[in-house]
Amino acid sequence: MNPRLMIGAPDESQGVAQPNGWMNGDIFETWLKHFVKHVRPTQDSPVLLILDGHCSHKELKVILYARRHHVHMLSTPPHTTHKLQPLDRSFMKPFKSAYAEACSSWMRQNPGLKITEYDIAQLVCSAYGKICRMEIAQKGFSCTGIHPLNPGIFSDLDFMPSRITEVDIGVFNGNEANNDIIDPTTATEDRLNESLCISPGTSGSAKIASALMKLSPLPEASKRRLATRKRRAEKSEVLTGSPFKERLEKKKNEKDAKEERKRRKCSKMLNLREPSTSANVLVGSDEASGSNETFCILCGENFEEDWIQCEDCKGWAHEKCTNTDNSTVHYRCDKCLQM
């Protein structure tokens, strides 16, 4: 993080850097601490924090920190932020307009120069100061129905776009499709209507709509998406609730156990390749003198070379003495093979 990037930023701003530019759990935890510092929630006066379902909001360390500091986190349903997020509904559009105006003013005052990353904080501060008003914040919560609470603020018309690809063809056909091949140049109108599942009393425009729906039905995109979807579908839930926290803890424990098994496996494979100096596995060492020197069980020498350990007697031998190489993992000496 370069401190120059924060020149002219709004007061109390905090700058963080991330290699790929995306939000992650560490950065969100930093933001959450900044949030708690200024909001100061208590047990008697907790705070409800409404978020989208991004993965950075669902890390265990974030959830535990929020629970300790009396912040109740609630995720919105998927694909609803354009309707339910107060910032999107009331703040972002005027902010973008104010930022574009600040950039235009800067370029007029600095002809021949270009805006760099070190100028952005000052331009953001100028735009933020112009549109950061109480009425915009209040409007954001009221137009989304969050406060004052208005469960009926969205009508059926608001849900129509999501129903376009959910239409069952049977709704238009009334029964199963007729797969008989009909020549439209010779068939009668009644026969065509029958093949397209159109009732005799249907008006002309309805006949056209039904015919088009029969010939080119709406795609059932949800079925294709669910068939190829690999990750679990998200839903709205209380992120700081005990059920969600317990699922995160279980997932973390399973991940830690898997990594531990992997670490032990790698350690075991490494031990098969490297001689140990422990006295209890030495073969050919001078135990009376207390020496931990390792001797080859084949040649009796202790000069440094690549070693390999017998799986049965745990004795060490030079790879050249055993005619093996680094690709050999399992080795048994001749003495153990004869037993």
Short mmCIF file of C-alpha atoms in Angstrom, two decimals:
data_model
loop_
_atom_site.label_atom_id
_atom_site.label_comp_id
_atom_site.label_asym_id
_atom_site.label_seq_id
_atom_site.Cartn_x
_atom_site.Cartn_y
_atom_site.Cartn_z
CA MET A 1 0.00 0.00 0.00
CA ASN A 2 1.45 3.34 -1.09
CA PRO A 3 0.47 6.21 1.26
CA ARG A 4 0.46 8.58 -1.72
CA LEU A 5 -2.70 6.88 -2.96
CA MET A 6 -4.59 8.37 0.02
CA ILE A 7 -3.64 12.01 -0.58
CA GLY A 8 -6.83 14.09 -0.40
CA ALA A 9 -9.03 11.15 0.64
CA PRO A 10 -12.08 11.77 2.87
CA ASP A 11 -11.34 12.08 6.57
CA GLU A 12 -11.00 8.82 8.54
CA SER A 13 -10.50 6.86 5.30
CA GLN A 14 -8.38 3.74 5.44
CA GLY A 15 -6.45 2.42 2.46
CA VAL A 16 -5.65 -1.24 1.85
CA ALA A 17 -4.06 -3.09 -1.06
CA GLN A 18 -4.67 -6.50 -2.58
CA PRO A 19 -2.58 -8.12 -5.36
CA ASN A 20 -5.44 -8.92 -7.75
CA GLY A 21 -7.69 -6.01 -6.79
CA TRP A 22 -10.58 -8.14 -5.49
CA MET A 23 -12.19 -8.02 -2.08
CA ASN A 24 -11.26 -10.92 0.21
CA GLY A 25 -11.86 -11.94 3.81
CA ASP A 26 -8.84 -10.10 5.22
CA ILE A 27 -9.80 -6.79 3.61
CA PHE A 28 -13.44 -7.15 4.62
CA GLU A 29 -12.39 -7.86 8.20
CA THR A 30 -10.38 -4.61 8.12
CA TRP A 31 -13.45 -2.78 6.84
CA LEU A 32 -15.64 -4.40 9.50
CA LYS A 33 -13.30 -3.18 12.25
CA HIS A 34 -13.48 0.30 10.74
CA PHE A 35 -17.28 -0.01 10.70
CA VAL A 36 -17.47 -1.12 14.35
CA LYS A 37 -15.11 1.68 15.39
CA HIS A 38 -17.48 4.37 14.10
CA VAL A 39 -20.88 2.72 14.66
CA ARG A 40 -20.02 1.43 18.18
CA PRO A 41 -22.68 -1.31 18.50
CA THR A 42 -23.37 -2.72 21.97
CA GLN A 43 -25.28 -5.64 23.41
CA ASP A 44 -28.21 -3.36 24.23
CA SER A 45 -27.99 -1.58 20.88
CA PRO A 46 -26.87 -4.07 18.20
CA VAL A 47 -26.52 -3.22 14.52
CA LEU A 48 -28.03 -4.97 11.50
CA LEU A 49 -25.59 -5.12 8.58
CA ILE A 50 -27.19 -6.10 5.26
CA LEU A 51 -24.78 -7.58 2.70
CA ASP A 52 -24.78 -9.49 -0.54
CA GLY A 53 -23.64 -13.11 -0.68
CA HIS A 54 -19.99 -12.50 -1.61
CA CYS A 55 -17.58 -15.12 -0.24
CA SER A 56 -15.56 -12.49 1.67
CA HIS A 57 -18.60 -11.87 3.89
CA LYS A 58 -18.83 -15.55 4.84
CA GLU A 59 -15.42 -16.34 6.28
CA LEU A 60 -15.36 -17.75 9.79
CA LYS A 61 -13.05 -15.10 11.26
CA VAL A 62 -15.38 -12.37 9.95
CA ILE A 63 -18.45 -14.06 11.44
CA LEU A 64 -16.77 -14.54 14.83
CA TYR A 65 -15.64 -10.90 14.94
CA ALA A 66 -19.15 -9.68 14.08
CA ARG A 67 -20.71 -11.88 16.78
CA ARG A 68 -18.28 -10.60 19.41
CA HIS A 69 -19.07 -6.98 18.56
CA HIS A 70 -22.87 -7.28 18.35
CA VAL A 71 -23.17 -6.93 14.56
CA HIS A 72 -25.95 -9.02 13.02
CA MET A 73 -25.11 -9.77 9.39
CA LEU A 74 -27.90 -10.64 6.95
CA SER A 75 -27.26 -11.65 3.32
CA THR A 76 -29.69 -10.70 0.58
CA PRO A 77 -31.12 -13.28 -1.84
CA PRO A 78 -29.03 -13.87 -4.98
CA HIS A 79 -29.48 -11.46 -7.91
CA THR A 80 -31.49 -8.93 -5.91
CA THR A 81 -28.96 -6.20 -5.08
CA HIS A 82 -30.32 -4.01 -7.90
CA LYS A 83 -33.59 -3.91 -5.94
CA LEU A 84 -32.59 -4.45 -2.29
CA GLN A 85 -29.23 -2.68 -1.86
CA PRO A 86 -29.69 0.94 -0.68
CA LEU A 87 -26.35 2.06 -2.17
CA ASP A 88 -27.32 0.79 -5.61
CA ARG A 89 -30.79 2.32 -5.45
CA SER A 90 -30.00 5.81 -4.22
CA PHE A 91 -26.29 6.53 -3.87
CA MET A 92 -24.24 5.12 -6.74
CA LYS A 93 -25.90 6.96 -9.64
CA PRO A 94 -25.50 10.50 -8.19
CA PHE A 95 -22.03 9.58 -6.93
CA LYS A 96 -20.90 8.49 -10.42
CA SER A 97 -22.29 11.70 -11.90
CA ALA A 98 -20.53 13.81 -9.28
CA TYR A 99 -17.25 11.90 -9.83
CA ALA A 100 -17.45 12.39 -13.61
CA GLU A 101 -18.05 16.12 -13.02
CA ALA A 102 -15.04 16.30 -10.67
CA CYS A 103 -12.83 14.57 -13.28
CA SER A 104 -13.97 16.99 -15.99
CA SER A 105 -13.24 19.96 -13.72
CA TRP A 106 -9.77 18.60 -12.90
CA MET A 107 -8.88 18.16 -16.58
CA ARG A 108 -10.02 21.70 -17.38
CA GLN A 109 -7.82 23.04 -14.60
CA ASN A 110 -4.84 20.88 -15.65
CA PRO A 111 -4.73 21.01 -19.46
CA GLY A 112 -2.35 18.54 -21.05
CA LEU A 113 -2.19 16.30 -17.97
CA LYS A 114 -3.91 13.00 -17.31
CA ILE A 115 -5.52 11.69 -14.15
CA THR A 116 -3.31 9.19 -12.32
CA GLU A 117 -4.02 6.78 -9.48
CA TYR A 118 -2.61 9.38 -7.06
CA ASP A 119 -5.40 11.85 -8.00
CA ILE A 120 -8.35 9.50 -7.54
CA ALA A 121 -8.69 9.86 -3.76
CA GLN A 122 -8.99 13.64 -4.03
CA LEU A 123 -11.57 13.37 -6.83
CA VAL A 124 -13.55 10.81 -4.82
CA CYS A 125 -13.50 13.13 -1.82
CA SER A 126 -14.88 15.98 -3.92
CA ALA A 127 -17.71 13.84 -5.31
CA TYR A 128 -18.47 12.17 -1.98
CA GLY A 129 -18.79 15.52 -0.18
CA LYS A 130 -21.37 16.73 -2.69
CA ILE A 131 -23.79 13.81 -2.54
CA CYS A 132 -23.27 12.45 0.99
CA ARG A 133 -26.54 13.75 2.41
CA MET A 134 -28.98 12.37 4.96
CA GLU A 135 -31.96 12.42 2.57
CA ILE A 136 -30.12 10.18 0.08
CA ALA A 137 -29.34 7.65 2.82
CA GLN A 138 -32.95 7.68 4.03
CA LYS A 139 -34.24 7.35 0.48
CA GLY A 140 -32.05 4.28 -0.06
CA PHE A 141 -33.64 2.41 2.85
CA SER A 142 -37.19 3.51 2.08
CA CYS A 143 -37.17 2.68 -1.66
CA THR A 144 -35.95 -0.85 -0.87
CA GLY A 145 -38.65 -1.39 1.77
CA ILE A 146 -36.08 -1.99 4.53
CA HIS A 147 -36.96 1.01 6.71
CA PRO A 148 -39.74 1.79 7.19
CA LEU A 149 -40.43 -1.91 6.68
CA ASN A 150 -42.63 -2.43 3.64
CA PRO A 151 -42.91 -6.11 2.61
CA GLY A 152 -45.29 -5.24 -0.26
CA ILE A 153 -43.10 -2.66 -1.95
CA PHE A 154 -42.36 -5.06 -4.84
CA SER A 155 -45.28 -6.07 -7.04
CA ASP A 156 -45.64 -9.14 -9.24
CA LEU A 157 -44.41 -7.01 -12.14
CA ASP A 158 -40.98 -6.75 -10.48
CA PHE A 159 -40.64 -10.53 -10.57
CA MET A 160 -41.70 -10.95 -14.20
CA PRO A 161 -38.15 -10.83 -15.71
CA SER A 162 -37.17 -13.88 -13.67
CA ARG A 163 -40.18 -15.81 -14.95
CA ILE A 164 -39.30 -15.46 -18.63
CA THR A 165 -37.15 -18.58 -18.66
CA GLU A 166 -39.30 -20.48 -16.16
CA VAL A 167 -42.40 -20.82 -18.38
CA ASP A 168 -43.69 -24.34 -18.75
CA ILE A 169 -44.61 -25.06 -22.35
CA GLY A 170 -47.69 -26.91 -21.12
CA VAL A 171 -49.12 -23.62 -19.88
CA PHE A 172 -49.47 -22.49 -23.47
CA ASN A 173 -50.19 -25.86 -25.05
CA GLY A 174 -52.67 -27.21 -22.54
CA ASN A 175 -51.45 -30.75 -23.17
CA GLU A 176 -48.48 -32.67 -24.48
CA ALA A 177 -46.96 -31.63 -27.78
CA ASN A 178 -48.29 -33.25 -30.93
CA ASN A 179 -45.32 -34.58 -32.85
CA ASP A 180 -47.22 -35.41 -36.06
CA ILE A 181 -45.60 -33.86 -39.12
CA ILE A 182 -48.12 -31.70 -40.97
CA ASP A 183 -47.71 -30.01 -44.32
CA PRO A 184 -48.94 -26.43 -43.77
CA THR A 185 -49.57 -25.97 -47.50
CA THR A 186 -52.23 -28.69 -47.66
CA ALA A 187 -53.61 -28.95 -44.13
CA THR A 188 -56.84 -27.23 -43.16
CA GLU A 189 -56.95 -24.46 -40.59
CA ASP A 190 -58.65 -26.74 -38.05
CA ARG A 191 -55.92 -29.36 -38.54
CA LEU A 192 -53.20 -26.74 -38.06
CA ASN A 193 -54.90 -25.42 -34.94
CA GLU A 194 -55.18 -28.95 -33.60
CA SER A 195 -51.49 -29.65 -34.22
CA LEU A 196 -50.55 -26.42 -32.44
CA CYS A 197 -52.93 -27.18 -29.55
CA ILE A 198 -55.05 -24.09 -30.19
CA SER A 199 -58.69 -24.20 -29.13
CA PRO A 200 -61.32 -23.35 -31.78
CA GLY A 201 -62.53 -20.23 -29.94
CA THR A 202 -59.12 -18.58 -29.67
CA SER A 203 -58.75 -15.10 -31.15
CA GLY A 204 -56.37 -14.34 -34.02
CA SER A 205 -53.63 -12.69 -31.91
CA ALA A 206 -53.78 -15.49 -29.36
CA LYS A 207 -53.48 -18.02 -32.19
CA ILE A 208 -50.34 -16.31 -33.42
CA ALA A 209 -48.86 -16.19 -29.91
CA SER A 210 -49.65 -19.85 -29.31
CA ALA A 211 -48.26 -20.86 -32.68
CA LEU A 212 -45.01 -18.97 -32.06
CA MET A 213 -44.72 -20.49 -28.60
CA LYS A 214 -45.23 -23.94 -30.10
CA LEU A 215 -42.68 -23.46 -32.88
CA SER A 216 -40.09 -21.58 -30.78
CA PRO A 217 -40.72 -22.16 -27.05
CA LEU A 218 -39.02 -20.10 -24.39
CA PRO A 219 -35.80 -21.69 -23.16
CA GLU A 220 -35.85 -23.34 -19.76
CA ALA A 221 -32.52 -21.84 -18.76
CA SER A 222 -32.79 -22.75 -15.11
CA LYS A 223 -32.75 -26.49 -15.85
CA ARG A 224 -29.62 -26.18 -17.98
CA ARG A 225 -27.96 -24.03 -15.35
CA LEU A 226 -28.76 -26.41 -12.52
CA ALA A 227 -27.57 -29.38 -14.55
CA THR A 228 -24.11 -27.85 -15.03
CA ARG A 229 -23.83 -25.93 -11.77
CA LYS A 230 -21.11 -27.30 -9.48
CA ARG A 231 -21.40 -25.04 -6.46
CA ARG A 232 -24.34 -24.91 -4.07
CA ALA A 233 -26.97 -22.28 -4.80
CA GLU A 234 -26.88 -19.40 -2.34
CA LYS A 235 -29.82 -18.06 -0.36
CA SER A 236 -30.62 -15.29 2.06
CA GLU A 237 -29.67 -16.15 5.64
CA VAL A 238 -28.43 -14.69 8.91
CA LEU A 239 -24.65 -14.97 8.55
CA THR A 240 -23.99 -14.41 12.24
CA GLY A 241 -26.53 -17.00 13.32
CA SER A 242 -25.41 -20.17 15.07
CA PRO A 243 -26.46 -22.60 12.27
CA PHE A 244 -24.36 -20.77 9.67
CA LYS A 245 -21.42 -20.41 12.08
CA GLU A 246 -21.51 -24.13 12.90
CA ARG A 247 -21.49 -25.01 9.19
CA LEU A 248 -18.43 -22.82 8.68
CA GLU A 249 -16.67 -24.41 11.68
CA LYS A 250 -17.46 -27.90 10.40
CA LYS A 251 -16.16 -27.00 6.96
CA LYS A 252 -12.99 -25.52 8.46
CA ASN A 253 -12.39 -28.60 10.62
CA GLU A 254 -12.79 -30.87 7.59
CA LYS A 255 -10.35 -28.73 5.62
CA ASP A 256 -7.81 -28.73 8.47
CA ALA A 257 -8.12 -32.51 8.83
CA LYS A 258 -7.59 -32.98 5.11
CA GLU A 259 -4.49 -30.76 5.16
CA GLU A 260 -3.16 -32.63 8.20
CA ARG A 261 -3.58 -35.98 6.41
CA LYS A 262 -1.82 -34.56 3.40
CA ARG A 263 1.02 -33.21 5.57
CA ARG A 264 1.46 -36.57 7.29
CA LYS A 265 1.51 -38.37 3.96
CA CYS A 266 4.17 -36.02 2.61
CA SER A 267 6.18 -36.38 5.82
CA LYS A 268 5.99 -40.18 5.59
CA MET A 269 7.16 -40.13 1.99
CA LEU A 270 10.02 -37.82 2.98
CA ASN A 271 11.08 -40.14 5.78
CA LEU A 272 11.34 -42.99 3.30
CA ARG A 273 13.88 -41.01 1.33
CA GLU A 274 16.01 -39.51 4.10
CA PRO A 275 18.09 -41.41 6.71
CA SER A 276 17.20 -40.74 10.31
CA THR A 277 19.75 -40.03 13.03
CA SER A 278 17.48 -41.36 15.73
CA ALA A 279 19.19 -44.15 17.71
CA ASN A 280 16.15 -46.39 17.73
CA VAL A 281 16.15 -46.83 13.91
CA LEU A 282 19.88 -47.00 13.30
CA VAL A 283 21.24 -50.26 11.97
CA GLY A 284 24.97 -50.75 12.15
CA SER A 285 25.53 -47.83 14.55
CA ASP A 286 27.84 -48.03 17.50
CA GLU A 287 25.31 -48.06 20.33
CA ALA A 288 27.92 -48.82 22.98
CA SER A 289 29.81 -45.63 22.23
CA GLY A 290 26.61 -43.63 21.92
CA SER A 291 27.42 -42.67 18.32
CA ASN A 292 24.49 -41.74 16.08
CA GLU A 293 26.47 -42.37 12.91
CA THR A 294 24.57 -44.34 10.25
CA PHE A 295 26.28 -47.20 8.39
CA CYS A 296 25.13 -48.83 5.17
CA ILE A 297 23.68 -52.28 5.89
CA LEU A 298 25.25 -53.57 2.64
CA CYS A 299 28.72 -52.05 2.41
CA GLY A 300 29.19 -51.07 6.06
CA GLU A 301 30.43 -47.58 5.14
CA ASN A 302 29.04 -44.28 6.39
CA PHE A 303 30.11 -41.91 3.60
CA GLU A 304 27.51 -39.40 2.42
CA GLU A 305 25.43 -40.51 -0.55
CA ASP A 306 21.76 -40.84 -1.41
CA TRP A 307 20.12 -43.21 1.08
CA ILE A 308 17.07 -45.48 1.07
CA GLN A 309 15.46 -47.21 4.03
CA CYS A 310 14.30 -50.83 4.22
CA GLU A 311 10.58 -50.97 5.00
CA ASP A 312 10.96 -54.03 7.30
CA CYS A 313 14.15 -53.72 9.32
CA LYS A 314 14.32 -49.90 9.02
CA GLY A 315 17.99 -50.12 8.08
CA TRP A 316 19.57 -47.58 5.75
CA ALA A 317 21.54 -48.39 2.62
CA HIS A 318 23.22 -46.43 -0.14
CA GLU A 319 21.12 -46.27 -3.28
CA LYS A 320 24.15 -47.29 -5.35
CA CYS A 321 24.57 -50.38 -3.17
CA THR A 322 20.94 -51.36 -3.76
CA ASN A 323 20.91 -50.48 -7.49
CA THR A 324 17.91 -48.18 -6.96
CA ASP A 325 17.34 -44.52 -7.81
CA ASN A 326 15.27 -41.56 -6.59
CA SER A 327 12.12 -42.95 -8.21
CA THR A 328 12.10 -45.98 -5.88
CA VAL A 329 9.84 -45.51 -2.86
CA HIS A 330 9.35 -49.01 -1.42
CA TYR A 331 12.53 -51.00 -0.73
CA ARG A 332 13.27 -54.26 1.13
CA CYS A 333 16.83 -55.44 1.70
CA ASP A 334 17.99 -58.93 0.67
CA LYS A 335 18.00 -60.15 4.27
CA CYS A 336 14.35 -59.21 4.77
CA LEU A 337 13.39 -60.73 1.42
CA GLN A 338 14.86 -64.10 2.49
CA MET A 339 12.95 -64.13 5.76
#
